[in-house]
Short mmCIF file of C-alpha atoms in Angstrom, two decimals:
data_model
loop_
_atom_site.label_atom_id
_atom_site.label_comp_id
_atom_site.label_asym_id
_atom_site.label_seq_id
_atom_site.Cartn_x
_atom_site.Cartn_y
_atom_site.Cartn_z
CA MET A 151 0.07 0.03 -0.02
CA ARG A 152 1.22 3.49 -0.91
CA ILE A 153 -0.27 6.55 0.70
CA PHE A 154 -0.11 10.16 -0.72
CA ALA A 155 -1.40 13.36 0.67
CA ILE A 156 -3.14 15.54 -1.94
CA ARG A 157 -1.90 19.12 -1.60
CA ASP A 158 -2.36 22.32 -3.52
CA GLU A 159 0.61 24.66 -4.42
CA SER A 160 -1.67 27.75 -4.07
CA LEU A 161 -2.44 26.81 -0.37
CA SER A 162 -0.56 26.34 2.71
CA PRO A 163 1.91 23.24 2.63
CA ASP A 164 0.24 22.00 5.69
CA THR A 165 -3.19 21.88 4.02
CA THR A 166 -4.21 18.34 3.01
CA LEU A 167 -7.16 18.13 0.51
CA GLY A 168 -7.33 14.39 0.70
CA TYR A 169 -5.42 11.05 0.80
CA LEU A 170 -4.80 8.95 -2.29
CA ILE A 171 -4.24 5.29 -1.40
CA TYR A 172 -2.82 2.87 -3.94
CA TYR A 173 -2.85 -0.97 -3.58
CA GLU A 174 -0.16 -2.45 -5.76
CA ARG A 175 -1.49 -6.01 -6.38
CA PRO A 176 -4.99 -5.14 -7.49
CA ARG A 177 -3.75 -1.85 -8.86
CA ALA A 178 -6.65 -0.21 -7.14
CA PHE A 179 -6.94 3.52 -6.15
CA TYR A 180 -8.99 5.00 -3.30
CA ILE A 181 -9.27 8.55 -2.05
CA GLU A 182 -10.15 9.53 1.54
CA LEU A 183 -11.30 13.07 2.28
CA PRO A 184 -10.81 14.89 5.60
CA GLU A 185 -13.73 15.53 7.92
CA ASN A 186 -13.35 19.25 7.48
CA ALA A 187 -12.97 19.14 3.66
CA ASP A 188 -13.96 22.45 1.91
CA PRO A 189 -15.84 21.68 -1.34
CA TRP A 190 -14.39 24.99 -2.76
CA GLU A 191 -10.79 23.90 -2.13
CA THR A 192 -11.34 20.13 -2.92
CA PRO A 193 -10.37 19.13 -6.49
CA LEU A 194 -13.34 19.39 -8.92
CA LEU A 195 -14.22 15.82 -9.43
CA LEU A 196 -13.99 15.17 -5.67
CA SER A 197 -15.93 18.25 -4.49
CA SER A 198 -19.28 16.65 -5.36
CA PHE A 199 -18.49 13.88 -2.79
CA VAL A 200 -17.85 16.45 -0.13
CA LYS A 201 -21.09 18.21 -0.96
CA ARG A 202 -22.97 14.97 -0.39
CA GLY A 203 -21.14 14.15 2.80
CA GLU A 204 -19.28 11.20 1.29
CA LEU A 205 -15.68 11.22 2.39
CA SER A 206 -14.60 7.81 1.21
CA VAL A 207 -14.30 7.76 -2.71
CA GLY A 208 -14.67 4.39 -4.26
CA SER A 209 -12.13 2.80 -6.66
CA TYR A 210 -14.00 3.71 -9.93
CA TRP A 211 -14.15 7.50 -9.22
CA SER A 212 -10.67 7.56 -7.62
CA ARG A 213 -9.21 5.94 -10.69
CA LEU A 214 -11.06 8.47 -12.86
CA TRP A 215 -9.46 11.31 -10.91
CA VAL A 216 -6.03 9.72 -11.50
CA GLN A 217 -6.71 9.22 -15.15
CA GLN A 218 -7.51 12.96 -15.51
CA ARG A 219 -4.04 13.78 -14.32
CA ILE A 220 -2.02 11.52 -16.69
CA VAL A 221 -1.60 11.08 -20.38
CA PRO A 222 -4.56 9.14 -21.79
CA GLN A 223 -4.05 5.67 -23.04
CA ASP A 224 -5.67 6.45 -26.40
CA ARG A 225 -3.27 9.24 -27.20
CA GLN A 226 -1.94 9.00 -30.62
CA ASN A 227 1.75 8.92 -29.74
CA ILE A 228 1.31 6.93 -26.47
CA GLY A 229 4.05 4.41 -27.59
CA GLN A 230 6.65 7.16 -27.86
CA VAL A 231 5.61 8.82 -24.67
CA LEU A 232 5.97 5.49 -22.75
CA LYS A 233 9.41 4.91 -24.33
CA GLU A 234 10.72 8.32 -23.54
CA ASN A 235 9.75 7.77 -19.93
CA GLY A 236 11.26 4.27 -19.66
CA LEU A 237 7.94 2.46 -19.54
CA SER A 238 7.40 -0.89 -21.34
CA SER A 239 3.56 -0.70 -21.01
CA TYR A 240 0.81 1.68 -19.95
CA ASP A 241 0.79 1.92 -16.21
CA GLU A 242 -1.45 4.48 -14.52
CA PHE A 243 0.42 4.52 -11.25
CA GLN A 244 3.80 4.92 -12.92
CA LEU A 245 2.57 7.69 -15.08
CA LEU A 246 1.12 9.43 -12.08
CA MET A 247 4.45 9.23 -10.25
CA LEU A 248 6.32 10.90 -13.15
CA THR A 249 4.71 14.15 -12.21
CA MET A 250 3.74 13.40 -8.73
CA GLY A 251 0.11 14.14 -9.78
CA ARG A 252 0.69 17.47 -11.27
CA CYS A 253 -1.32 18.48 -14.35
CA ALA A 254 -2.53 21.59 -16.27
CA GLN A 255 -6.04 21.67 -14.88
CA ASP A 256 -5.20 22.72 -11.24
CA ASP A 257 -2.39 23.28 -8.74
CA CYS A 258 -2.71 19.93 -7.04
CA TYR A 259 0.28 17.57 -6.44
CA LEU A 260 1.00 14.42 -4.41
CA GLU A 261 3.28 13.97 -1.49
CA GLU A 262 4.03 10.40 -0.24
CA ILE A 263 3.52 9.84 3.46
CA SER A 264 3.61 6.84 5.86
CA ALA A 265 0.53 5.26 7.46
CA ASP A 266 1.41 6.70 10.85
CA GLN A 267 1.06 10.21 9.41
CA LEU A 268 -2.62 9.69 8.67
CA PRO A 269 -4.96 11.57 10.96
CA ALA A 270 -6.64 9.79 13.84
CA LEU A 271 -10.06 10.41 12.43
CA LEU A 272 -9.14 8.52 9.30
CA THR A 273 -7.82 5.54 11.10
CA GLU A 274 -10.96 5.53 13.22
CA ARG A 275 -12.98 5.56 9.97
CA TRP A 276 -11.17 2.48 8.86
CA LYS A 277 -12.42 0.51 11.89
CA THR A 278 -15.64 -0.08 9.97
CA LYS A 279 -13.88 -1.51 6.87
CA LEU A 280 -15.09 -4.85 5.79
CA GLU A 281 -13.27 -8.11 6.62
CA ASP A 282 -15.39 -10.51 4.81
CA VAL A 283 -18.86 -11.05 3.14
CA VAL A 284 -21.05 -14.03 2.70
CA PRO A 285 -24.02 -13.99 0.11
CA MET A 286 -27.20 -15.13 1.62
CA GLN A 287 -30.69 -16.11 0.45
CA GLU A 288 -33.15 -13.38 -0.67
CA ALA A 289 -30.37 -10.98 -1.90
CA ARG A 290 -28.98 -10.52 1.61
CA LEU A 291 -25.31 -10.11 2.65
CA LEU A 292 -23.74 -11.22 5.86
CA LEU A 293 -21.11 -8.68 6.59
CA PHE A 294 -18.05 -9.01 8.89
CA PHE A 295 -16.56 -5.58 9.86
CA ARG A 296 -13.09 -4.85 11.13
CA ASN A 297 -14.45 -3.62 14.44
CA GLY A 298 -15.68 -7.07 15.22
CA GLU A 299 -19.38 -6.41 14.29
CA VAL A 300 -21.37 -8.69 12.17
CA ARG A 301 -24.35 -7.24 10.31
CA ILE A 302 -26.86 -8.29 7.69
CA ALA A 303 -27.77 -5.98 4.84
CA ASP A 304 -30.91 -6.28 2.58
CA MET A 305 -29.58 -5.51 -0.79
CA LYS A 306 -32.96 -5.14 -2.37
CA VAL A 307 -33.38 -1.93 -0.25
CA ILE A 308 -29.88 -0.62 -0.61
CA ALA A 309 -29.71 -1.26 -4.37
CA ASP A 310 -32.62 1.28 -4.92
CA ASN A 311 -29.79 3.93 -5.05
CA HIS A 312 -27.47 1.78 -7.06
CA THR A 313 -28.89 0.91 -10.50
CA GLU A 314 -25.62 -0.85 -11.50
CA CYS A 315 -26.14 -3.36 -8.75
CA LYS A 316 -29.79 -4.30 -9.46
CA PRO A 317 -29.12 -6.82 -12.26
CA TYR A 318 -27.02 -8.88 -9.82
CA LEU A 319 -29.87 -9.33 -7.32
CA SER A 320 -32.30 -11.40 -9.41
CA GLN A 321 -30.06 -14.38 -10.03
CA ALA A 322 -28.39 -16.23 -7.14
CA GLU A 323 -25.49 -17.44 -9.30
CA ARG A 324 -24.60 -13.71 -10.20
CA PHE A 325 -25.37 -12.35 -6.71
CA ASN A 326 -23.06 -14.95 -5.13
CA THR A 327 -20.00 -13.53 -7.06
CA VAL A 328 -19.88 -10.61 -4.66
CA GLU A 329 -16.41 -9.85 -3.33
CA VAL A 330 -14.81 -7.57 -0.77
CA GLN A 331 -12.92 -4.58 -2.32
CA PRO A 332 -9.23 -4.22 -1.51
CA ASP A 333 -8.68 -3.30 2.22
CA GLY A 334 -12.43 -3.64 2.90
CA TYR A 335 -13.60 -0.52 1.06
CA GLY A 336 -17.00 -2.17 0.34
CA VAL A 337 -18.39 -4.86 -1.84
CA ALA A 338 -18.45 -5.23 -5.57
CA TRP A 339 -19.91 -7.36 -8.29
CA SER A 340 -18.12 -5.35 -11.13
CA GLU A 341 -16.11 -2.19 -11.47
CA ARG A 342 -19.32 0.00 -11.38
CA ALA A 343 -21.53 -2.24 -9.25
CA VAL A 344 -19.99 -1.21 -5.92
CA ILE A 345 -21.50 -0.28 -2.55
CA SER A 346 -19.19 1.33 0.04
CA ASP A 347 -18.46 -0.08 3.49
CA ARG A 348 -19.84 3.00 5.15
CA GLU A 349 -23.18 2.77 3.35
CA LEU A 350 -23.35 -0.97 4.17
CA TYR A 351 -22.58 -0.31 7.79
CA ALA A 352 -25.22 2.46 8.01
CA ASN A 353 -27.97 0.41 6.28
CA SER A 354 -27.53 -2.97 7.91
CA GLU A 355 -28.71 -4.69 11.13
CA ARG A 356 -26.29 -5.97 13.68
CA VAL A 357 -26.60 -9.75 14.59
CA PRO A 358 -25.11 -11.39 17.77
CA LEU A 359 -22.30 -13.17 15.86
CA SER A 360 -18.62 -12.72 15.47
CA LEU A 361 -16.17 -13.73 12.71
CA ASP A 362 -14.58 -16.14 15.20
CA ASP A 363 -18.02 -17.72 15.68
CA PHE A 364 -18.39 -18.09 11.90
CA ILE A 365 -14.89 -19.56 11.57
CA GLY A 366 -15.63 -21.89 14.50
CA PHE A 367 -18.79 -23.18 12.70
CA VAL A 368 -16.84 -23.92 9.60
CA GLN A 369 -14.00 -25.71 11.43
CA HIS A 370 -16.33 -27.89 13.58
CA ARG A 371 -19.46 -28.33 11.43
CA VAL A 372 -18.14 -28.58 7.84
CA VAL A 373 -16.40 -31.74 6.72
CA SER A 374 -14.56 -32.81 3.50
CA ALA A 375 -15.48 -35.84 1.36
CA SER A 376 -12.61 -37.77 3.11
CA GLU A 377 -13.90 -36.97 6.56
CA ALA A 378 -17.34 -37.93 5.34
CA CYS A 379 -16.11 -41.35 4.24
CA GLN A 380 -14.53 -41.86 7.74
CA ILE A 381 -17.71 -40.79 9.47
CA LEU A 382 -19.84 -43.15 7.37
CA GLY A 383 -17.23 -45.93 7.10
CA CYS A 384 -17.61 -45.99 3.28
CA SER A 385 -15.73 -45.33 0.05
CA ARG A 386 -15.59 -42.20 -2.17
CA GLN A 387 -17.87 -44.14 -4.64
CA ASN A 388 -20.48 -44.50 -1.92
CA ILE A 389 -20.34 -40.82 -1.31
CA ASP A 390 -20.84 -40.04 -5.07
CA ASP A 391 -23.76 -42.55 -5.11
CA LEU A 392 -25.41 -40.86 -2.17
CA MET A 393 -25.10 -37.49 -3.98
CA LYS A 394 -26.58 -38.88 -7.12
CA ARG A 395 -29.59 -40.25 -5.26
CA GLY A 396 -30.08 -36.97 -3.32
CA LYS A 397 -29.28 -38.63 0.02
CA LEU A 398 -26.29 -36.24 0.55
CA HIS A 399 -26.04 -32.59 -0.41
CA PRO A 400 -22.63 -30.88 -0.62
CA ILE A 401 -22.68 -27.31 0.38
CA ARG A 402 -19.74 -26.65 -1.97
CA ARG A 403 -18.25 -28.67 -4.75
CA ASP A 404 -15.79 -28.39 -7.54
CA ALA A 405 -13.88 -30.90 -9.80
CA LYS A 406 -11.57 -32.02 -6.90
CA TYR A 407 -13.25 -31.20 -3.61
CA LYS A 408 -16.62 -31.47 -1.86
CA LEU A 409 -17.69 -30.11 1.48
CA PHE A 410 -20.61 -31.26 3.57
CA LEU A 411 -22.43 -30.27 6.80
CA ARG A 412 -21.22 -32.62 9.50
CA SER A 413 -24.82 -32.84 10.87
CA GLU A 414 -26.18 -34.17 7.56
CA VAL A 415 -23.39 -36.79 7.28
CA THR A 416 -23.85 -37.88 10.81
CA GLN A 417 -27.59 -38.23 10.37
CA ARG A 418 -27.03 -40.17 7.09
CA GLY A 419 -24.89 -42.56 9.12
CA GLN A 420 -27.81 -43.35 11.45
CA GLN A 421 -29.89 -44.36 8.42
CA SER A 422 -29.52 -46.94 5.80
CA PHE A 423 -27.64 -45.95 2.56
#
């Protein structure tokens, strides 16, 4: 993770307009705006977020802000530009670093800082970042937050304000592709179908469960095909036969592995095959 303070040469060097955070492996950008952000000083694309009271800017809009500050990928002589700057391919982050974020449209620039230089209010904000998400029936999400809370969100309600997300709610197969964004910034089904962690936290209900509880359930109540064979005293072929006849139902399966609920396997052992 790389962190940069967004500053403006026309303002005091101590004034920070926001923080650009870059995650190298997924090549994802995020922008965090300070609590006291002034919409008139905040860069144009980001000022609309301040006016709406949104201080965490998602990856799509953060990337767009970055793209506005670098040479576009469709520029006619982009190959020559890359060669002159020692780049073998188009890399948004490397291009941004060449000028440290400076461009002709404003006086903003970037200054790299360490994580311990972030304000306390920002680190406090990160306590409600997501740790994990589990898709549930009826377009609901089970959400595990960094502060230890577990909450359930009804996405049919939340998606009313997110038209890009609605197509993913009608089919379980598509809905189940949901993933946590880098460092828990929210959930996403695609680049545009994204809902922030803060919105999920504000529009969900807390449940008396912890991530450790959930992990404990998986550790103690979910068994592999090999473990199922041991419990039932049978072969893999018997397991496959039970599945074909609808007597045993894997909760997850792929070409190599199958997982079962221990309770179902145990109950099957008390009955005839």
